[in-house]
PDB file of C-alpha atoms in Angstrom:
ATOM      1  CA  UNK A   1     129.584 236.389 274.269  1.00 40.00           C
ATOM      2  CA  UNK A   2     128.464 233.048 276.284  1.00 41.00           C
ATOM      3  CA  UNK A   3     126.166 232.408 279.334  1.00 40.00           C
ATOM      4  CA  UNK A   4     127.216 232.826 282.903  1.00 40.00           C
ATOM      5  CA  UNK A   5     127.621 230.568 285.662  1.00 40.00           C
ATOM      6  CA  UNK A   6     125.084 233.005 286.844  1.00 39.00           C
ATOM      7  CA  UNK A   7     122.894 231.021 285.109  1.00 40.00           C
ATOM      8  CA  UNK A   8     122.845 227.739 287.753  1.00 51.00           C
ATOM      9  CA  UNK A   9     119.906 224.799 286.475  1.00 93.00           C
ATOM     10  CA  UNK A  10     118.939 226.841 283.797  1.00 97.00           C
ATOM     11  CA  UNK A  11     117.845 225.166 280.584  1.00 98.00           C
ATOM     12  CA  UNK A  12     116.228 226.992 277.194  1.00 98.00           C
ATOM     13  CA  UNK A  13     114.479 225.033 274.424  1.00 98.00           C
ATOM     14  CA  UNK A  14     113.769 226.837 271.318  1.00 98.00           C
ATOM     15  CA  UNK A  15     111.156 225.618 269.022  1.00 98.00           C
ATOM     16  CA  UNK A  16     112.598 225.817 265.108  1.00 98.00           C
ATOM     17  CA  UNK A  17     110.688 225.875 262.100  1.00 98.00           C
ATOM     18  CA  UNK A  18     107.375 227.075 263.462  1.00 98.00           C
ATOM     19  CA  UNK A  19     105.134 229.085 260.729  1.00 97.00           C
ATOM     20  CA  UNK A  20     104.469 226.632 258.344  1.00 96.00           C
ATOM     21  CA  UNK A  21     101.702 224.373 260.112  1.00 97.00           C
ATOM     22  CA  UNK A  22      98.548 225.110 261.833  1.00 97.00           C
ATOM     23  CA  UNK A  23      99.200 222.180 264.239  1.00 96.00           C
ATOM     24  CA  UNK A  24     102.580 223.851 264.808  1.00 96.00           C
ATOM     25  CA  UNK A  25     100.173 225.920 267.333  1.00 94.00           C
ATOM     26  CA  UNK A  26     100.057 222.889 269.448  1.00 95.00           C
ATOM     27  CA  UNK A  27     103.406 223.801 271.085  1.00 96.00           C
ATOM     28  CA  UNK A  28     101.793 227.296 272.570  1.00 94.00           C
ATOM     29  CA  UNK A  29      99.149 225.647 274.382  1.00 93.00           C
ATOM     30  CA  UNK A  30     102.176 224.087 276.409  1.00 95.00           C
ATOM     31  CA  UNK A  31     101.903 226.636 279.578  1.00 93.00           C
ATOM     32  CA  UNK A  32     105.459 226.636 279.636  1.00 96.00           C
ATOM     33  CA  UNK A  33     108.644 229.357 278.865  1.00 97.00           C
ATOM     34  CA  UNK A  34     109.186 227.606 275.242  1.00 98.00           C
ATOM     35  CA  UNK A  35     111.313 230.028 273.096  1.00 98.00           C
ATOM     36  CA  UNK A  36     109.306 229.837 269.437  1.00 98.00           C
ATOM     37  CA  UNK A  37     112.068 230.272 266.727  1.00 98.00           C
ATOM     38  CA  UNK A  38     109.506 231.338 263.983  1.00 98.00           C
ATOM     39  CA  UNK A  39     110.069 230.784 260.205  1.00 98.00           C
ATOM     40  CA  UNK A  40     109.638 234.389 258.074  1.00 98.00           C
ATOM     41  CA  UNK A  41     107.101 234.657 255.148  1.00 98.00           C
ATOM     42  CA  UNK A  42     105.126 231.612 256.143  1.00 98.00           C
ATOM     43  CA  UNK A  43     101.678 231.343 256.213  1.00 97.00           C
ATOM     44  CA  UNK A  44     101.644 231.783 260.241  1.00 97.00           C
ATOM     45  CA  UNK A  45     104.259 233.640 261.078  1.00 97.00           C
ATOM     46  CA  UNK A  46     103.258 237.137 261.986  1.00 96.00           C
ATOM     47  CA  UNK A  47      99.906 235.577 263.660  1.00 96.00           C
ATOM     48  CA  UNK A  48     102.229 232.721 265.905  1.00 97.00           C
ATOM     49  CA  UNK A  49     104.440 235.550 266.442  1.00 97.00           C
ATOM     50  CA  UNK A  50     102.094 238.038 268.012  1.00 96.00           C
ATOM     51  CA  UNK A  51     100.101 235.365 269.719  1.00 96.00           C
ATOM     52  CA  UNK A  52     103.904 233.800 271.514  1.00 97.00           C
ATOM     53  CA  UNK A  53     104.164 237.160 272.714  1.00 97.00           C
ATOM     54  CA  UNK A  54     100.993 237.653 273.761  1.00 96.00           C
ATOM     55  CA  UNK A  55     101.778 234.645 276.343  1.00 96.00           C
ATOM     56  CA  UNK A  56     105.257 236.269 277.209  1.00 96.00           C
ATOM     57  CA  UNK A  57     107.346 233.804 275.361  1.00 97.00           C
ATOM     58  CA  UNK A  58     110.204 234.659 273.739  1.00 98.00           C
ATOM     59  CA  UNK A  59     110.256 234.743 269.895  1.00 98.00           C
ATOM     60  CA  UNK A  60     113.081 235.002 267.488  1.00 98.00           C
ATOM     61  CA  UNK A  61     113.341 234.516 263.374  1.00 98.00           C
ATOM     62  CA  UNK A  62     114.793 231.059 262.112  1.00 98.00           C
ATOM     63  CA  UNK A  63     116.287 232.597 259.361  1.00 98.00           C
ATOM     64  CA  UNK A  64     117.125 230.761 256.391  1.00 98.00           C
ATOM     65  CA  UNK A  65     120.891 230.367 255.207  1.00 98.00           C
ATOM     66  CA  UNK A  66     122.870 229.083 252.822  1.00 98.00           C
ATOM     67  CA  UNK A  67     124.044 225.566 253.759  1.00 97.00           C
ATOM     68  CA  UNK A  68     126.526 222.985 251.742  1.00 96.00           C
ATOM     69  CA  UNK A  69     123.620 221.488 250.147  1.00 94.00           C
ATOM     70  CA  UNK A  70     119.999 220.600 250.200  1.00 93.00           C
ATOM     71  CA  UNK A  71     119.131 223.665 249.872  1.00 94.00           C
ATOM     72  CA  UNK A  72     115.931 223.091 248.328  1.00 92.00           C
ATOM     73  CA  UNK A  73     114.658 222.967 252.246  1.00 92.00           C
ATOM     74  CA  UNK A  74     115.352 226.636 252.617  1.00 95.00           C
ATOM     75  CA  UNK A  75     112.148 227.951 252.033  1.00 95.00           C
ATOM     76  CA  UNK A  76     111.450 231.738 251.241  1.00 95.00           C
ATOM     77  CA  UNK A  77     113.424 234.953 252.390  1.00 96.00           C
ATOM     78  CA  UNK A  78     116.590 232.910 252.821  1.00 98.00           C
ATOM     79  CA  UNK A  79     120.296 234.918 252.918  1.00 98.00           C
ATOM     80  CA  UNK A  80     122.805 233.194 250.481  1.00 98.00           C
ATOM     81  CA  UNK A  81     126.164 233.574 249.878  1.00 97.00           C
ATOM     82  CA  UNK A  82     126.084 235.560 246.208  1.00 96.00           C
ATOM     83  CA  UNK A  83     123.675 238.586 247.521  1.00 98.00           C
ATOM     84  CA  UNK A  84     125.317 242.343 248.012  1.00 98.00           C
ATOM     85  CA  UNK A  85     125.475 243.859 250.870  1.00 98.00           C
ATOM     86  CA  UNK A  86     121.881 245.866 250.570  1.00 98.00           C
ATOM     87  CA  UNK A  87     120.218 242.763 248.848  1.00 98.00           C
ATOM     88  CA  UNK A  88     121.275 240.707 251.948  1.00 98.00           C
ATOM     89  CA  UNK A  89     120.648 243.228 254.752  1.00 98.00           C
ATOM     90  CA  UNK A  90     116.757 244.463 253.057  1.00 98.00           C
ATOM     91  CA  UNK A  91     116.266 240.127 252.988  1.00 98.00           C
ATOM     92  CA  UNK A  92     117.132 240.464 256.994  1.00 98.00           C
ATOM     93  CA  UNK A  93     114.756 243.665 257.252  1.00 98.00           C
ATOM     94  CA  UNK A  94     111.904 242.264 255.480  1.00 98.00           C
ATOM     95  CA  UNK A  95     112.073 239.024 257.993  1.00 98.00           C
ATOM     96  CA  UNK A  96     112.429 241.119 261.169  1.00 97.00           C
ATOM     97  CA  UNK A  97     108.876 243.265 259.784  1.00 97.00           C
ATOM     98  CA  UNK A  98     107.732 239.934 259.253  1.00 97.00           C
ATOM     99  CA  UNK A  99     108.026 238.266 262.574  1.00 97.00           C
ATOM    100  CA  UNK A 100     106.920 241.172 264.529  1.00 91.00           C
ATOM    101  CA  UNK A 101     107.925 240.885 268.498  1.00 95.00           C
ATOM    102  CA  UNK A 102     111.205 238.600 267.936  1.00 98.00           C
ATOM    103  CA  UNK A 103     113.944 239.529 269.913  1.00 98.00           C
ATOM    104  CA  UNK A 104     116.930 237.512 268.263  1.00 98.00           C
ATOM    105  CA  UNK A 105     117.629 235.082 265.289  1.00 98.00           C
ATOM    106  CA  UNK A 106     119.160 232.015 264.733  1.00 98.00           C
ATOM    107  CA  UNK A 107     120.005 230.171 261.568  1.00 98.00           C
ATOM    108  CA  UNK A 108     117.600 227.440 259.786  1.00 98.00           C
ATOM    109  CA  UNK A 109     120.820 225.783 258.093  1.00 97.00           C
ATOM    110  CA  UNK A 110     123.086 228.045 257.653  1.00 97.00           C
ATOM    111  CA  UNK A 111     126.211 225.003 257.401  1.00 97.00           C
ATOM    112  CA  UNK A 112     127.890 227.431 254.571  1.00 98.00           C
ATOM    113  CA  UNK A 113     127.219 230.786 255.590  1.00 98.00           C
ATOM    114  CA  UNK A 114     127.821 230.966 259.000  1.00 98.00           C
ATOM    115  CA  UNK A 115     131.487 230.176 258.299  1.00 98.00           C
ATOM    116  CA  UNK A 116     132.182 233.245 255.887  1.00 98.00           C
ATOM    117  CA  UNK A 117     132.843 236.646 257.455  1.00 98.00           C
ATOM    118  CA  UNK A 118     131.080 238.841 255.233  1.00 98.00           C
ATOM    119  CA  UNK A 119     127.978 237.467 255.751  1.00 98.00           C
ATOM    120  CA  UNK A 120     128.285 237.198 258.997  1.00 98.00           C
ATOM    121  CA  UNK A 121     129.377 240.536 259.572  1.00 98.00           C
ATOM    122  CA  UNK A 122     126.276 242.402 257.630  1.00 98.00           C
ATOM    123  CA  UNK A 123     124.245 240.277 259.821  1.00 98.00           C
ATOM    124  CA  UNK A 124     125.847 241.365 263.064  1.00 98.00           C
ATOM    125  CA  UNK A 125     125.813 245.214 261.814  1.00 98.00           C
ATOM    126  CA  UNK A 126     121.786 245.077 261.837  1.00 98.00           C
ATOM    127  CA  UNK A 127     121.276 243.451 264.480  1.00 98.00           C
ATOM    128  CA  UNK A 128     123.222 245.839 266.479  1.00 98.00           C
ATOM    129  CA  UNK A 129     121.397 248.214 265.304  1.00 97.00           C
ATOM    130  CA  UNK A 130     118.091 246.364 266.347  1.00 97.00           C
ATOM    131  CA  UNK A 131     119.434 245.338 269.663  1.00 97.00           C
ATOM    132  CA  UNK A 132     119.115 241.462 268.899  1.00 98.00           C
ATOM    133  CA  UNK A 133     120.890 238.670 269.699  1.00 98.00           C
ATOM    134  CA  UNK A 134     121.980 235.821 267.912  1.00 98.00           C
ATOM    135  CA  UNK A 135     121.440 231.867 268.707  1.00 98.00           C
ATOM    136  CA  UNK A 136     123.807 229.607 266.799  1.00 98.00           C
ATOM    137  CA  UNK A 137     122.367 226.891 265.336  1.00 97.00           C
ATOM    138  CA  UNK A 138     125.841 225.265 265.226  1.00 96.00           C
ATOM    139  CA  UNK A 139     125.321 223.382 262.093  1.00 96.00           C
ATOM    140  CA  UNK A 140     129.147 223.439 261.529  1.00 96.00           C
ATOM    141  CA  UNK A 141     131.760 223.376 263.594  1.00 96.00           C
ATOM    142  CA  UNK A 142     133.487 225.859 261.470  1.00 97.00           C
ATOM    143  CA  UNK A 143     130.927 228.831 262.586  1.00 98.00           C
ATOM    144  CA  UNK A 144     131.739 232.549 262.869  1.00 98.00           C
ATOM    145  CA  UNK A 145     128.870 233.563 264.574  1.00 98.00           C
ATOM    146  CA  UNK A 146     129.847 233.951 268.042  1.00 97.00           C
ATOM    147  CA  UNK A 147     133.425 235.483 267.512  1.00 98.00           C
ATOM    148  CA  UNK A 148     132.283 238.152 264.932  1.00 98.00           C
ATOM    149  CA  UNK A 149     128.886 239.093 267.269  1.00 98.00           C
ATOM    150  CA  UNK A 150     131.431 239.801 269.280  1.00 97.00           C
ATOM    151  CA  UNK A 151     133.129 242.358 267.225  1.00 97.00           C
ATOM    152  CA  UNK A 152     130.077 243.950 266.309  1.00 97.00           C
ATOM    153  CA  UNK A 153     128.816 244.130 270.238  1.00 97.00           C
ATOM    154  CA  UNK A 154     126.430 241.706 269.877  1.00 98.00           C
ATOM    155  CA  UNK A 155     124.683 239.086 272.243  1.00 98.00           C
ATOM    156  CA  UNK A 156     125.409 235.915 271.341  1.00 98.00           C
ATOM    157  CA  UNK A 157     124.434 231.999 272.114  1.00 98.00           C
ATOM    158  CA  UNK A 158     125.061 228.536 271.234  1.00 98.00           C
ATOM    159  CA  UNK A 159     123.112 225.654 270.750  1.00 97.00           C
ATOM    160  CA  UNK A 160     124.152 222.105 273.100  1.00 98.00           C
ATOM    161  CA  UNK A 161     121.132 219.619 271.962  1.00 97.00           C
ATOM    162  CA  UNK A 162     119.378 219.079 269.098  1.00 98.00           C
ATOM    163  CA  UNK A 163     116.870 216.931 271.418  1.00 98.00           C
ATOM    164  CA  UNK A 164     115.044 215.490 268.096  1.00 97.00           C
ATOM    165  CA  UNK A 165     117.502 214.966 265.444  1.00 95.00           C
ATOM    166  CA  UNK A 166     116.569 211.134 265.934  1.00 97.00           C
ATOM    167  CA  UNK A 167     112.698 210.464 266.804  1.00 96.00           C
ATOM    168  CA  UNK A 168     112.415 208.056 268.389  1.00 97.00           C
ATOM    169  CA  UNK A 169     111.189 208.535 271.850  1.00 95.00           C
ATOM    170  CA  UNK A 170     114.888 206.503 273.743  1.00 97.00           C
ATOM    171  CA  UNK A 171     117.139 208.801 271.934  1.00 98.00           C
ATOM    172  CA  UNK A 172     114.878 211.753 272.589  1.00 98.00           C
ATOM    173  CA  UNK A 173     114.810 210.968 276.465  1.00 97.00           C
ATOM    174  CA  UNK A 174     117.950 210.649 276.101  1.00 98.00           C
ATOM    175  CA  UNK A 175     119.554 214.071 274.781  1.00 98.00           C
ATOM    176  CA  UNK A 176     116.864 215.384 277.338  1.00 98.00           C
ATOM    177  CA  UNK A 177     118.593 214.187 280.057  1.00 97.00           C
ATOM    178  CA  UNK A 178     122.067 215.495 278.185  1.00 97.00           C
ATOM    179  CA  UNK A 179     120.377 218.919 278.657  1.00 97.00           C
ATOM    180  CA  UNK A 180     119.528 218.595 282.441  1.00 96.00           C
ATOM    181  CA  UNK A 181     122.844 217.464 283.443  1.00 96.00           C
ATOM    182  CA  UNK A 182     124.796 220.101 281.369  1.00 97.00           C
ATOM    183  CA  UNK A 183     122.827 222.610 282.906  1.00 97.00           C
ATOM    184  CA  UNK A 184     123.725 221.430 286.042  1.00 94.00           C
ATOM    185  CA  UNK A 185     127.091 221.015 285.265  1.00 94.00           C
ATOM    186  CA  UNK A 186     127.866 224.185 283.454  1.00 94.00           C
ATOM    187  CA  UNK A 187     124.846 226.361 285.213  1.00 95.00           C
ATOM    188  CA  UNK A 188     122.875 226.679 281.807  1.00 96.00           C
ATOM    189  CA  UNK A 189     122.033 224.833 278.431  1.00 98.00           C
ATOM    190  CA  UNK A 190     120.135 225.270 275.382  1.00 98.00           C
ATOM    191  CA  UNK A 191     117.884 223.086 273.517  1.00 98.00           C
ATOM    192  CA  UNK A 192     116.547 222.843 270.033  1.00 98.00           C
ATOM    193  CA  UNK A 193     113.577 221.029 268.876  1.00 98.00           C
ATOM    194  CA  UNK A 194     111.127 220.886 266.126  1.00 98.00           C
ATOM    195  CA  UNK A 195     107.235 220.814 266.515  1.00 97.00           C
ATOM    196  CA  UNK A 196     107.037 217.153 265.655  1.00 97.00           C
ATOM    197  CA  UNK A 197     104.253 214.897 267.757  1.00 97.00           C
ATOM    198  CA  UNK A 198     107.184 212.857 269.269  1.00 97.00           C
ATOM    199  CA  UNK A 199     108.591 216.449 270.698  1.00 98.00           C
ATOM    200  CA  UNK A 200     105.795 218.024 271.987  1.00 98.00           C
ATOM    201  CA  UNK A 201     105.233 214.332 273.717  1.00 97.00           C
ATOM    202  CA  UNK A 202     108.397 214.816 275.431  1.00 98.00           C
ATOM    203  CA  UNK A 203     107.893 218.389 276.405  1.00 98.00           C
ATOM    204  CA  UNK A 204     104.706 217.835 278.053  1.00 97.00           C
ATOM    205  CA  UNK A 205     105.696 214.635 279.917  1.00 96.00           C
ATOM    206  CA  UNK A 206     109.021 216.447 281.163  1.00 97.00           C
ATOM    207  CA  UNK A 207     108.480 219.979 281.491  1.00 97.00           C
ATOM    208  CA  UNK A 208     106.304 219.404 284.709  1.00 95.00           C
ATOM    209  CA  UNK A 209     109.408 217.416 286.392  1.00 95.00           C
ATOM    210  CA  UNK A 210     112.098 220.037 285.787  1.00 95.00           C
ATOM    211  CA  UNK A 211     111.535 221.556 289.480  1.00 91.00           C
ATOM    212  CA  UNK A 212     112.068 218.594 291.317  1.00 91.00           C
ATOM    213  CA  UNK A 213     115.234 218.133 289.290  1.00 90.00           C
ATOM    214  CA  UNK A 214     116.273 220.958 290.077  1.00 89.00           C
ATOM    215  CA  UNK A 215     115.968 222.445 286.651  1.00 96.00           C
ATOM    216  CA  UNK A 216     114.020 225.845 285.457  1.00 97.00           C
ATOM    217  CA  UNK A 217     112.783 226.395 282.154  1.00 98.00           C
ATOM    218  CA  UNK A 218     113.600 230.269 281.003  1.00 98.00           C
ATOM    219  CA  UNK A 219     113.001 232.332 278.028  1.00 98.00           C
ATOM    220  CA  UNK A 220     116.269 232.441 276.205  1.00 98.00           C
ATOM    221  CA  UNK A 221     116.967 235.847 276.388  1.00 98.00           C
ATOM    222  CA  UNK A 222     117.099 234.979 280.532  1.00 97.00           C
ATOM    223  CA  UNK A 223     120.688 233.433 279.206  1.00 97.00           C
ATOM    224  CA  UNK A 224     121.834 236.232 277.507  1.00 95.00           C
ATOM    225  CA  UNK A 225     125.263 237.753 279.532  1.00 85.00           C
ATOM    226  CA  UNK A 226     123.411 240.826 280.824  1.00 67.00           C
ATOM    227  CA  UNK A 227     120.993 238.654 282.296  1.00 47.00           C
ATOM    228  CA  UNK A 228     118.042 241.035 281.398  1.00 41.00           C
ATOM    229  CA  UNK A 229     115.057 239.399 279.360  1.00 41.00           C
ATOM    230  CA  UNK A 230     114.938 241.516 276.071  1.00 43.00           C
ATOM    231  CA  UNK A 231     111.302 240.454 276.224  1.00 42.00           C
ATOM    232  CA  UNK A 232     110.785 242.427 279.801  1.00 42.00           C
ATOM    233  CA  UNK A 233     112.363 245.613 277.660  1.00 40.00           C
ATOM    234  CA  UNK A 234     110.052 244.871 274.011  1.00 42.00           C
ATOM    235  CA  UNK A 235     106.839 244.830 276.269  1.00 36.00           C
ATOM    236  CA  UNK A 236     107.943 248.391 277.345  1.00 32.00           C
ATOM    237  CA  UNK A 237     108.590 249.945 274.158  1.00 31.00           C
ATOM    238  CA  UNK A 238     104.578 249.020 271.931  1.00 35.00           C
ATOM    239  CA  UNK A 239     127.278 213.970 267.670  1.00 32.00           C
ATOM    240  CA  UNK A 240     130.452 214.564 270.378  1.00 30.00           C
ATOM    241  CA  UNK A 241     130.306 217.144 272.879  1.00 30.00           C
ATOM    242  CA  UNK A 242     133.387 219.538 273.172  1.00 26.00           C
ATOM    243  CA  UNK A 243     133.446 221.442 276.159  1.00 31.00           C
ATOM    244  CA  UNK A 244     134.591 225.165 276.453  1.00 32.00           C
ATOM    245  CA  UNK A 245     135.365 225.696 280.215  1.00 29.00           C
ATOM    246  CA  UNK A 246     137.741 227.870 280.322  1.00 26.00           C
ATOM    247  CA  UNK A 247     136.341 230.222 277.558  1.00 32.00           C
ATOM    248  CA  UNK A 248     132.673 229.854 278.237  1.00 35.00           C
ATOM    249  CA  UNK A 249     131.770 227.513 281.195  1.00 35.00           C
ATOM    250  CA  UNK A 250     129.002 226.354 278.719  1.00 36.00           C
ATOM    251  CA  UNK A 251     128.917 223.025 276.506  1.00 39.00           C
ATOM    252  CA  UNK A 252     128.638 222.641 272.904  1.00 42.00           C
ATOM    253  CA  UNK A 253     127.121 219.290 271.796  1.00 43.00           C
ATOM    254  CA  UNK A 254     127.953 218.037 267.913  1.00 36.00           C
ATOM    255  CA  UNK A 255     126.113 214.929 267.056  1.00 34.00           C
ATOM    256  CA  UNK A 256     127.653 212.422 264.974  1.00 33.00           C
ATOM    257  CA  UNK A 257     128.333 213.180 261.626  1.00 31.00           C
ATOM    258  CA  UNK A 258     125.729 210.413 260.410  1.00 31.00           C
ATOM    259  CA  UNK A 259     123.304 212.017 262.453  1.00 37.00           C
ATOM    260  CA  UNK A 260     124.233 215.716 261.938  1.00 39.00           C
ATOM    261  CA  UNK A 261     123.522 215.055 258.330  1.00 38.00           C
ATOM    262  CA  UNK A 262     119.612 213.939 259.038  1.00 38.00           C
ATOM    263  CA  UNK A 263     119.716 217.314 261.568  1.00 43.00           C
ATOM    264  CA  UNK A 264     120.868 219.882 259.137  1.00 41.00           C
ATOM    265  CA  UNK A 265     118.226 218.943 256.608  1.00 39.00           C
ATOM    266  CA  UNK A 266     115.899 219.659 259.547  1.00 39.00           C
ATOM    267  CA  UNK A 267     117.108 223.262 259.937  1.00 43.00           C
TER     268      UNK A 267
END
């Protein structure tokens, strides 16, 4: 499942791999409708969760998955390729009771297993039953993620920009304005960032501008197909680019695979 044209000048930027700094707090003082992608069983976690929420942003886990390599960078709770079926969906529990308030996931890594079915299936299954959505990372080409949540009845997204896989501040401007004039072109798009200085720079210099281009910032669950914010419903209830227009009417960016290399070590 894909965004909607419904969606016109919409743009959402998720923040990965917040949790494991204090100063990663930085990016919630930003009075703006960031989407906080929050890593599980680090040291700020459940607080950054609760206090995102608290501001009506939405929040979703950055899981950890297995990628080709370098998975040193995984950290803790991560979902890899030799775990059963109960060790890998209790792994997926734990991190949902540990992010408390998230309303979707999307892969830190993940380059391996978001191309096997298996996995990708047991991850679809709970989230169904948790009514959550999934945002791929799109570390690989080769992902699963959006055709099996499909199967399984579940919401699902794609990642166009990585606006910080190079940082320095011309190539960062630059995949910015890649994300404004997708989302004109296509009616939404959907950025991911890290809470570096050089990021949160960029954010607060360009966030202000987005109305006069025409742009609005949403929560990412505003881009989800129903068009209802799962956020609205918690708080009730305590490379190249290759276009999809005919399937999706949504772009998918891939950096180059020099650069995609630098980014996946990121995620």
């Amino acid at each position: 499942m894909t965004a909607s044209n419904a969606h016109a000048g919409k743009i959402a930027i998720v923040i990965d791999d917040i949790g494991n700094q204090a100063s990663d707090k930085k990016l919630l003082t930003l009075n703006q409708a960031l989407t906080f992608a929050i890593l599980p069983h680090t040291p700020y976690s459940t607080a950054f969760s609760k206090q995102a929420t608290e501001q009506k942003r939405d929040v979703i886990i950055h899981l950890p998955m297995q990628a080709n390599k370098r998975n040193q960078y995984l950290g803790p709770g991560a979902l890899t390729m030799d775990m059963t079926k109960q060790q890998f969906q209790q792994t997926l529990i734990a991190a949902i009771e540990d992010v408390p308030y998230a309303v979707g996931i999307n892969n830190h890594m993940g380059s391996l297993l978001t191309r096997l079915d298996q996995p990708m299936q047991w991850t679809m299954e709970l989230l169904r039953q948790h009514n959550m959505f999934f945002l791929d990372s799109k570390t690989t080409v080769l992902s699963k993620v959006e055709p099996i949540a499909d199967q399984y009845g579940v919401n699902a997204l794609h990642r166009n920009i990585f606006l910080d896989h190079v940082r320095k501040p011309e190539v960062m401007a630059f995949q910015f304005q890649r994300l404004i004039n997708i989302a004109r072109e296509y009616g939404s798009a959907i950025a991911i960032g890290h809470p570096y200085p050089e990021t949160y720079q960029l954010l607060q210099q360009n966030l202000p501008l987005l109305a006069s281009m025409g742009v609005e910032l949403v929560p990412l669950s505003k881009l989800l197909p129903s068009n209802i914010s799962i956020l609205d419903n918690l708080a009730t209830r305590d490379g190249e680019e290759i276009k999809h227009k005919a399937k999706s009417k949504i772009a998918v960016d891939f950096i180059k695979p020099t650069a995609n290399k630098v980014a996946e070590s990121a995620l």
